[in-house]
Each structure stands twice: as C-alpha cells, then as structure tokens.
Amino acid sequence: MFLPRRKSTVVPLVCFIALSLWYFNYLQPTVGPLLPSTQQQAAPHRVASGQEPSAPNAPVSASIDGHYGPNAAVTKPSERYPVQSLLRLPAGPPDDIPKIQHSFGTETQKEKAEREQRLTAVKDSFVHSWEGYRKYAWKKDELAPIQGGHATTFGGWGATLVDSLDTLWMMGLIEDFEAAIEAIKEIDFSKAKLQLLNVFETTIRYLGGLLGAYDLSGGRYPILLDKAKEVGDFLYGAFDTPNRLPVTRWDWEAARKGAEQEALDVALLAEVGSLTLEFTRLAQLTNDDKYFDAVQRISDLLDQQQNNTTLPGLWPVIMDAKRGKFADVGYTLGGMADSAYEYLPKQHMLLGGLTQQYQKMYEATLTPITKHIFFRAMNPENEEILVSGSVRVNENAGAIVPDFKAQHLACFTGGMVGIGAKIFDRPDDLKTARRLVDGCIWVYDHTQTGIMPEIFQMVPCKDDLCKWDEDWWLRTVGIHTDKTEQVFQSMTEVAKGRWVAENQRLPQGFSSIPDRKYILRPEAIESVFVFYRITGEKKYQDAAWRMFTAIERYTRTDIANAAIQDVTMTSPPKDDRMESFWLAETLKYFYAIFADPAVLSLDDYVLQISLLRTRSSIIVTMTSNKSSTTKGDSGHGPGAFEASNPVDIYRSHISELLAPVAQKPAKDIYDRLAWTQTFDKGDLGLAVPSLRVPPKEATAKAAEWSANFPSSDLVEKPVVAGTFLQFFFKPQPLMGLIIPSILRKKTVYGTNPKLGLRDESDPSKGKKRIIVEFSSPNIAKPFHAGHLRSTIIGGFLANLYEAAGWDVLRMNYLGDWGRQFGLLAEAYSMYGSEEKLQKDPIGHLFDIYVAINQVSKPEEDEIKEKKEQLKKASEMGRDTAALEQEIEQLGSKSVNEKARQYFKRMEDGDDAALALWKRFRDLSIERYKRTYSRLNIRYDEYSGESQVEMERMERAAQQLAKSGVSETSEGAVIVDLTKNPKTKKLGKALVRKKDGSSLYLTRDIGEAVKRHELYQFDKMIYVVASQQDLHLAQLFKILELMGHQDVAEKCQHINFGMVQGMSTRKGTVKFLDDILRDVGEKMHEVMQKNDTKYQQVENPEQTADTLGITAVMVQDMSGKRVNNYEFSLERMTSFEGDTGPYLQYAHARLCSITRKAGLSAEDLEAADLSLLQESHAINLVRALSSWPDVVQNTLKTQEPVTVLAYLFKMTHMLSSSYDVLKVVGSEPEVKKARMALYEAARQVLNNGMKLLGLSPVERSARITPDLL
C-alpha cells in the first residue's frame, strides 16, 4: 500500500495568474476564457511543468539560505469554528484485504549476486547525496547540489532531513538515522520560516516523514511521534474555517494572531484531497480523532460530489474550496490532481477495509479514467502501452476534448491501478496497470538520455490495430509545432514534421516535448517497483536498472545529484536543485526493487513519501471509544490471523517489541506466547527458558527484558514472575478494539475462514474438504446413548470446521444392511401395520423387531440345546443321524433361516426384497431428519453399509491378498498385525468369514477408499464410541499396509465414553425422542413454577423443548469426550450450576436487558467506551477478546468442553457484573457504553452456543427474578 506522491516543486509564492496560464497552456489546448479572477492570490501547487511562472528560481518569500521574518512565538488562539461532533475512525479488526505481493521463489546464486551488486550501487548513490546534504545543507530544506548552497522552500524545518528518515533506516544507515533524530529534536514546529505555507507539501514531507520513520523503526524513537503531533497540531489550524476545509496556502502567522480565514475559492484538487493518509495515521497513533475528522470531511465532500461534476466520476483540477464546489472543466491524473485519486485505495487499506467508501469512490473513477484519460500510444515497436493524458469538457458543445500531453508525475497510475486490481479483486485492471507501467518504461528507453521528461506528447492510435505509421506520426508532429519559418511554406505536412523531429530531437512516437526537464522524480520507478512486486517478473528489475544507471550518469555531481534541463541532449545542463524526494522516494524505490522481496513488502506497508505500516505490522487506532487495527493475516507464526483474532494482534505487537530487546526472532517469541489460566497472571505469558535461555540465567533475563521493554500503546510493561513474563493488555485500547469489532462482525466474530484454505496465499485453490461421519444409528434398532453422543459431538465438530472455513460434508453412515433386515421383513409379514409404519416408522419397526425376536429366541435356544446334545452323543460314540436331521429341520423352519434367505435375496438383487428394505430405510431416514432438526443437526449425505458395492469389497480383498497383507487362517481371511512389534497391540483382524461373507471391516475398507476417490477429502473424522478404538485403529493400519497411506493419514477417530443410567420414565428403551420428550416435560414443569415469567414467554412449550434439548446436550458436553458420565434428569434440568438451562438463562437475561434499555444499534456504535472503567467491565472485555483464540484452540483439542467451559466462565463474570454495571437508571452515556458491552457479550455467548449446536432463547421464565 502507498501514501502520497511527490509533485514537482514550484516556489511557494507566485501569483495565481501564472498558474492559470500554465494550466491552460499545457493542459487545455482548447481553452476558452481564463479562470474567473480572484482578489486572493494563491501560490501554485508544485506543477508538473518545468515552465515555472515568470519568477526567479527562489521565491519571493525565501532566500537561498534565508529566514522569513521574526521567529517570536505567538500564543495560539482558540478555534473560531470548532467541530461540534467529531467523525470517528471506523472501528474493529480489519476485513481481509487480499494479498498484493507475488510469492517469490528461491533465486539462483547468479541472480542473487546481480541483484546485490545493483542494490549496492543504489545505496552508494544515496550515501553520496546524503553526505553532500550533511556537509552543505544540514538541517536545511534542500541542498544546492552544484554550488553547495541550500534553500528554504518548505517551512525551513529541514525538509530533506525529515523526509529521508525512512530511507536511512531501510538502508541500515542507523548512525545517520540517529544523527538526524538528534537534529530533529531541536526543530520547533510551532513556527515556520516562510509566511505562506503549502499545507499539502508540509503534510507529505514533514508529517509523513516523521510518521513513516516512527513506524518503520518500530516505535523505538518516541520523539518522532511527538514531533509528528507538533506538525499535526500546527497544521490543524489551517482547517479552522467556516466549512472546515483547509486553507491550502496558509498564512499561519496571521491565523495565529487571530485573523479570520476561509478556504480558497480557487484551490487545487490535489492540495485539498491529498491529506487523508498522514492525518489518519496520526489519529491512529495518538488516539485523537480530531485529525481523522479534519480529513474525513474532505473525503465526504468528494464522495457527495463525485457524480455531480461536468465529468461524472472524476473531480476537476480546480475547486472552490470556500464553497465546497467543483465547477471547473479540466480533468487529469497529472499535476494538481494526482494524489487525490492515488490516495483512495491506499486509504481503504490504511483503514483496514472497515469502510467501503474509498473502494466505491476509487471504482467510480476507473470507468471515466479508462475511457477518457488513458490512451494507447502509437510506437514503432507496436507495443501495447498506455499513457495518462487529460481532458477538458466543452459544456456548450457537450463534448469531451482530449489532450494527449503526458506527465512523468502521472506514472504513479500504473502502481495505483495494479494495487487496486489486487485489493479489490479486479483482475482485468491488472492488464491496464501493466500497459501503463510499460508505457512509462517505453518513454524512458526512447529518449536520448534514457530518462523521461517532465511533460511530453505522444500520438494516439488512429484505429484499434494501432500499427506504426511514420507518416501519421510526422504529420502529427508538424501540426503541433508553432514554428513559422519560411522553409515550412513549401513543405508537405510529413516533411515539416520530419524537420521538426530532427531539429527538436523528438524520438519516434513523440509529437512534442513541452518540458524536457528531469527533476529526480520517483513516480515511474515507484510503479515499476510496485508492478515487479505484484508479478515477480524480472524484466521490471532490468528496466529499473536501466533507469537508475541513466539517471545516475546524467544527474550526478561532485556533491550529490541534480535535476537536468533537457533529457533529449546527450550532455544535458544541470539545474542546482535536488528536491527531498530524490532521497526520500526515488532512491528508496530503486533500493527496494533490488532488495529482498521481504523488504518493504506490499503486504506490509502503505508507501507514501515515507512509510506507513499496515498489514504485517500493527496499526491500532485507539480513541476514547473507537479503534482501527490494520493487519493482514500473514503474522509471525503459522497461527497468526490478526484480521480474525484480536489476541494475535497483541502477540505480533509484543513479539515485535521484545525481539530486539531479547535478541530473539520475533517468530520464536510469537510461538511461545501462551494463555494464562487467570487474569491476575496477565493476558499472555512467556516462559523465558522456552527461548533457549539457560535456566540459571532465566530469572535475570526476565528482569532485564522487562526493564528494557519499550513503551507501548497496547500493553503494560511486562511483569516478572520468576522465569516468566506476564503481559497485561491496556484496558482502553482493548475496549476500543474488541467491542466495536464484535458489534460489527456479529455472528462471524471468532470465526476464521482462512484456516480452511488449501493455500492461504492463494484462495483460488479452494477450501480443504472434511467428511465428518457421525450418529450412524441402526435402522429398526433403538437410537441408543452411543448414537446420541456421536450425534452431539459430530454436529459440534462439523460446525467447528465450518467456522474455520473448511468445506464440510456431514455424513450419516447408517446401519442399513445385514441379516437383521431379513428378520425385519419376516416380522413385518407377521405383525406389520401400514398405519403404524407411516405414523412412527422407527418405533413400529422396533416393536415388530422385538416381537420377532421373541419368536426366534426360543427357536434358537432349542437349536442350541440340540447341538449340545449332538456334541455329547458324538463324544460318547452314539448314532447321531436322527439328531442331526432334527436340528436341520428345526433350522430350516426357523425364523432366522427365513431371515437369512430373505437377506440372500436382497444381496442377489431381488426387486421385491429390495423394495421393502428401501421403504423401511427411506421412512426411517425421514423420521431421523425430524429428530435431528430438533438438535440443529443436518446431513449432506445419508450413506450406509448398503451403499458399499460388492465389487469394491472384492477389490479390497484381492488387494490385501496380492500385497501379502492378508492370510488364510482356518478357512477365514485375516490380517495378522501381531507380527510387527509396532502394531502388535492391534491383534489379528478378521476381514472375511469362513463362509466367504464380508464383515464390517471389509466394508469400511471399501467405503474409505470410495469416499477418497469420490470426494478427494483432506480429512475424514469418524465419531464413534471408544469401544470401537481397536476396530478403527485396525482399519487405518490396514489401509496404510495395502497402499492407501494417503487415505489412512487423513483419517481420524474421535472417540467418546459411555452414558450410564440413561432411560425414560416408563422403561429402559433408549429412544432419543423419548428422552427429549421427558426432559422437555421436566423443563416445562420448572418453568411453570414462576407464573409471572411463564406468562411472558410467547411459546412456552417450544421454549421448554429447546431448554430440554439444551439440557441434554450440555450435560453430554460438560466433560471430556472419553469420560463416562451419569445421565441425571434432575441435575441437567436445574437452573443452578453449570447446566444447559443456566446457559440459556444467561442469554435470555442479556436479551431482557437489551429490551429494557431501548437503545438502537446506532446508539451502541456511538457509545463512549472510555466510560467503562470498572474492573468488571475490563475483565469481561478481556474474556471477550479471547473468544477467537478459544475457537482456534478447540480445533486442536476437538473437545466441546473447551467452548463450554469458556461460556460458563463468561456467564459467571456476567452474573457478578449486573449489580455493578447497571444499565437501566444509569446516566445516558454510561448506559450506552454498558449496553454496548452487554450486547457484545450476548453476541459472543450466542455465537458460542450456536457453535455447540444449541438454539439460544430470548426468554427463559427462570424462577430467579431477572434483575438489572
């Protein structure tokens, strides 16, 4: 990201008529009358032309080394037009702003050597100019690089000194950096050495320079922020006008003496509209919204009038700032307008995307810019290049008249459009950006010096093919000349053009060069740097090297580097000027393009004349009640997601501050910052020995690190506790960050969709896919406790991974195949009822299943008894033929034999047999769906044992045999895992019976391989009771042994203990519906005991049902999964203790407070959070801040109790807060603040309950009174 751009310097005081003449001569070839006259004279913005108005090189108000007037301090008057209500910074963690920078690979040794050689050459050039400045112009605005003098051009505070700070730091010139800081300490920014100050230039050079250096140096030098505030407070006086628009050419001394002031009625767009970044950053760092308010009012004006100008979407160069109107007809992205456009995407990033205003404004400019301002230039190589021109609207004729003059200054557009393309997901704009950058490179490459002039004109394409036409070029050259030589009279247009091109040294493609200077500008190299970092294409590095060597060759002096007068001359004369942007920007970008890509990463910084940090460093804006944190999700560690997790912001911040103190990598510190168990031990803790500090030295090191820990806006100085450092978050910044973030993000607070991406750096690669198999009841059998636990835990895990951004497939693998279905079919033929089947399929099938077993069991017992007799007779040597015949007859007539035969028909594909089975299955699934919906459970697929094809099981068996994994044992097929010492505990796994029939294990092998082929999952979880630990361990190992290691590694068994004592009131049948009915009835009884509250509940039966379901689910999740627990109807339905009803009551109570408070969402957003001073409020916010951490940690534990324990802890804190933090009856502003806190708590509680699968209620009819 970037900040403002340098304009060329025009002396600060020149009459406005000269500016008007320049503007119309160079930008408006079809001009009509001059601008309306004004009695106020305004000095021009640093115009893009070198054709400065008829004034000497030094301004009227400045001498080559001079001061203006006396420096006596004057007491600052109070404001005439104070702001009644400040516009505040947008609050909360930032939205995810897409990455900008290319992912660079490893370079070869040859590439590295070349890059570092170029890097050294750029640094040497900087050192050469810097030493010249130190020797001849120390503490002055500018160096005269030929004579060795100096000039006061921008306030006299040392513009080059301040402006170059970040480059010094970036190049590692720390000694020079600190020397500059010592000099800055002596500067008095409360008074200037010029009478009229250019507010824009002062802002970008001084305020931007100080803020950039402060950020880049990690806040190690507080004096930089102190001085930035001095500059900001000084310039703030320029905004003290009736409409709060700034006086851009400001008589600061008159204002200080109390003179009334108004914004100019003729002002430049860039000077009014390009103050946002620096003032916003100052607001962020000082926690003072007044700076943001000052510039946001300008942005709001631009926003309101963007579509009401003579060219909708764009703003004209000249505006009436006094009246806040745009009535001019000239438009450009060049001088006097440029940075007003450039700042739009940068401000969007600086604010973390928390407002869409700047994106909307930027995107609204692109259509008219692309259509009217950018044009394709014809060139001999037929390259697709774009150049940025300008237009004038002829209102009388209703025409838009283009002007194909281009400016070096407008080369910033390639970088701007490239960044906008990335952060706003506009891939087609990247092509436009490339052509703009290539256009600037083309101009550099085609002048005699290899340097671009200030202003030039090119020939637009005459058709879509845009093929080079030399005659067309020459005719255009002839048209644009103003020569009247006699020789022209007999020439054709082509001959005339050729004569002009030769005599004026016009390279092919150029039709004129009105201003041939090069004043050490940065815009072209900035865009080349940006586009190299976006694409990673080395050709842009090579282009930068050509540019640098040309500039160094023609601008270098014995003292420094100087502007040159004519880039078309092979030995151009030099001007004795070196603007501060040569060191502050131009050489910075040349250095950065040859530095390691991590230096000045576009995903880490907004670049302006200096650097403002945003994405991988931290910007936290804390006002009394608002915050803005801008940080991407790159972070120090693999779990760093500052945009989603506020605690990661603090981890990164602490790591950055502690790293230089401890002399340890920030990433190592980040990874070792851990939660604390209680708030009295801090919010984060660090075990010093974990950073490879010898235990004997750890206590001393902890004390040393604490003593040297820099001051911070976010955290207190760490507390030493033996070998530990305890970090406490400062309350007010935390309040301003967390509460607005929760109120804005609502249901997504705590979630992090990036965790589920296959490649975080490339979202186009899609999400990771997970299959969660859970519940898996057996059709026609009771939905027992094991299935209930699997359902609750599996539903939670599916929600958890979905919140983490995974593509979750919820699968119910039903027990829907086997001999029991033959038995069920026989039962239905004997006892079945169509009416009962339709009404309650699961209950009816269970009833007839029990009935048929009552018939089959005596038969099986008799057969078993006869077999025992047969065995004894055989042992005694008796004749057993009759007994064998009797057993065979009993077996052939038995219900079980009929069931076996029926199932055989099913396996053989008998239509009638399958039709009845399918009917049982479909009806059961429909009934399950109704039950599951009560638990907030849904499935994407109902699979089952029946869906595993016989062919797939056969293939699995063959593969096992072929690979030598399986073997035959007593006629059965087994996998003997005891042969390998590592798997000995897994025993012998039976995969096929003696009769050749398959088992569960065989089916599971085939199903796992099928799912991987079908869904290409990244992870599959089986939520199955711990009794199946061995079975699933065998499954995963066998998959690995048979060549499916990729599948096995992605599989996980989530196990759980048993529920003991689970039954209905009327018996021991464990149908889930029966359990839920009983618990719901119990809750209804409890609710009815408080008739007053009961009458307020809109649907008490439904609420009772919800509370009952919550009671069951919370009891199930209250301990670790592997633990058994006792099912207790009395305990789970109590409102006392950590129960489901108590959790629901806590949510309902917060809803009650909200209803009684009667405040709107807007009221809460405007709340002054600085009023929350009580320890109860502070600790509650500390708890709320950790919710995203809890969710992320739960991905590791995979335990519902991790979430549940957090929610109960928070509800206990809430309960103890109500008497202290009363809402109803409190002062209006206090009421808003407390209600904002309670609403944030309610939202987090709601989010947590829904993650667990619960349905939060708004009224609970609890017995205990609902106090406020």
Coordinates of N, CA and C in Angstrom, one line a residue, residues 1 94 211-212 214-219 281 284-285 349-350 600-606 611-620 628-636 642-643 648-650 652-654 656-657 714:
M1 N 0.8 -1.2 0.0 CA 0.0 0.0 0.0 C 0.9 1.2 0.0
P94 N -9.7 -5.4 10.9 CA -9.9 -5.1 9.5 C -10.5 -6.3 8.8
L211 N 6.0 10.2 10.6 CA 5.2 9.0 10.9 C 5.8 7.8 10.2
G212 N 6.3 7.9 9.0 CA 6.9 6.8 8.3 C 8.1 6.3 9.1
Y214 N 8.8 6.7 12.3 CA 8.3 6.1 13.5 C 7.8 4.7 13.4
D215 N 7.0 4.5 12.3 CA 6.5 3.1 12.1 C 7.6 2.2 11.7
L216 N 8.5 2.6 10.7 CA 9.5 1.7 10.2 C 10.5 1.3 11.3
S217 N 10.8 2.2 12.2 CA 11.7 1.9 13.3 C 11.0 1.2 14.5
G218 N 9.8 0.8 14.3 CA 9.1 0.0 15.3 C 8.7 0.8 16.5
G219 N 8.6 2.1 16.4 CA 8.2 2.9 17.6 C 9.3 3.1 18.6
R281 N -3.3 8.4 9.8 CA -2.3 7.7 10.6 C -2.0 8.4 11.9
Q284 N -4.6 7.5 14.3 CA -4.4 6.1 14.8 C -3.4 6.0 15.9
L285 N -2.3 6.7 15.7 CA -1.2 6.6 16.7 C -1.4 7.4 17.9
M349 N -6.9 0.7 2.4 CA -6.1 -0.3 3.1 C -5.7 0.3 4.5
L350 N -5.4 1.5 4.6 CA -5.0 2.1 5.9 C -6.1 1.9 6.9
L600 N 10.2 -3.9 2.5 CA 9.1 -3.0 2.0 C 8.0 -3.9 1.3
S601 N 7.6 -5.0 1.9 CA 6.6 -5.8 1.2 C 5.3 -5.0 1.1
L602 N 4.7 -5.2 -0.1 CA 3.4 -4.5 -0.4 C 2.3 -5.1 0.5
D603 N 2.6 -6.2 1.1 CA 1.6 -6.7 2.1 C 1.9 -6.3 3.5
D604 N 2.9 -5.4 3.7 CA 3.2 -5.0 5.0 C 3.1 -3.5 5.1
Y605 N 3.2 -2.7 4.1 CA 3.3 -1.3 4.2 C 2.4 -0.5 3.2
V606 N 1.9 0.6 3.7 CA 1.4 1.6 2.8 C 2.6 2.6 2.5
L611 N 6.9 5.9 4.9 CA 6.2 4.6 5.0 C 5.2 4.7 6.2
L612 N 4.0 4.2 5.9 CA 3.1 4.0 7.0 C 2.8 2.5 7.0
R613 N 2.9 1.9 8.2 CA 2.8 0.5 8.3 C 1.3 0.1 8.4
T614 N 1.0 -1.0 7.8 CA -0.4 -1.5 8.0 C -0.4 -3.0 8.1
R615 N -0.1 -3.8 7.1 CA -0.6 -5.1 7.1 C 0.1 -6.1 8.0
S616 N 1.4 -6.3 7.9 CA 2.0 -7.3 8.8 C 2.7 -6.6 10.0
S617 N 2.6 -5.3 10.0 CA 2.9 -4.6 11.2 C 1.6 -4.1 11.7
I618 N 1.6 -3.5 12.9 CA 0.3 -3.2 13.5 C 0.0 -1.7 13.5
I619 N -1.2 -1.4 13.1 CA -1.7 -0.1 13.3 C -2.9 -0.3 14.2
V620 N -2.9 0.2 15.4 CA -4.0 0.2 16.2 C -4.4 1.6 16.5
S628 N -9.1 1.1 15.2 CA -8.9 0.6 13.8 C -7.6 -0.1 13.8
T629 N -7.7 -1.4 13.5 CA -6.5 -2.2 13.5 C -6.3 -2.8 12.1
T630 N -5.2 -2.4 11.5 CA -5.0 -2.8 10.2 C -3.8 -3.8 10.1
K631 N -4.2 -5.0 9.8 CA -3.1 -6.0 9.7 C -3.6 -7.1 8.9
G632 N -2.8 -7.7 8.1 CA -3.2 -8.8 7.3 C -3.0 -10.1 8.1
D633 N -3.3 -11.2 7.5 CA -3.2 -12.4 8.2 C -1.9 -13.2 7.9
S634 N -0.8 -12.4 7.7 CA 0.4 -13.0 7.4 C 1.1 -13.4 8.7
G635 N 1.2 -12.5 9.7 CA 1.7 -12.8 11.0 C 3.0 -13.3 11.1
H636 N 3.4 -13.6 12.4 CA 4.7 -14.2 12.7 C 4.7 -15.7 12.6
E642 N -4.4 -11.8 12.5 CA -4.8 -10.6 13.2 C -6.1 -10.1 12.7
A643 N -6.5 -10.3 11.4 CA -7.7 -9.7 11.0 C -8.9 -10.5 11.6
D648 N -4.1 -12.2 18.4 CA -2.9 -12.3 17.5 C -2.3 -10.9 17.3
I649 N -3.1 -9.9 17.3 CA -2.6 -8.5 17.2 C -1.6 -8.3 18.3
Y650 N -2.0 -8.6 19.5 CA -1.2 -8.4 20.7 C 0.0 -9.3 20.6
S652 N 1.6 -10.4 18.0 CA 2.5 -9.8 17.0 C 3.2 -8.6 17.6
H653 N 2.4 -7.7 18.2 CA 2.9 -6.5 18.8 C 4.0 -6.8 19.8
I654 N 3.7 -7.7 20.7 CA 4.7 -8.0 21.8 C 5.9 -8.6 21.2
E656 N 7.2 -8.1 18.2 CA 8.0 -7.1 17.5 C 8.7 -6.2 18.5
L657 N 8.1 -5.9 19.6 CA 8.8 -5.0 20.6 C 9.8 -5.8 21.4
L714 N -0.4 -0.5 23.6 CA -1.3 -1.7 23.7 C -1.1 -2.5 25.0

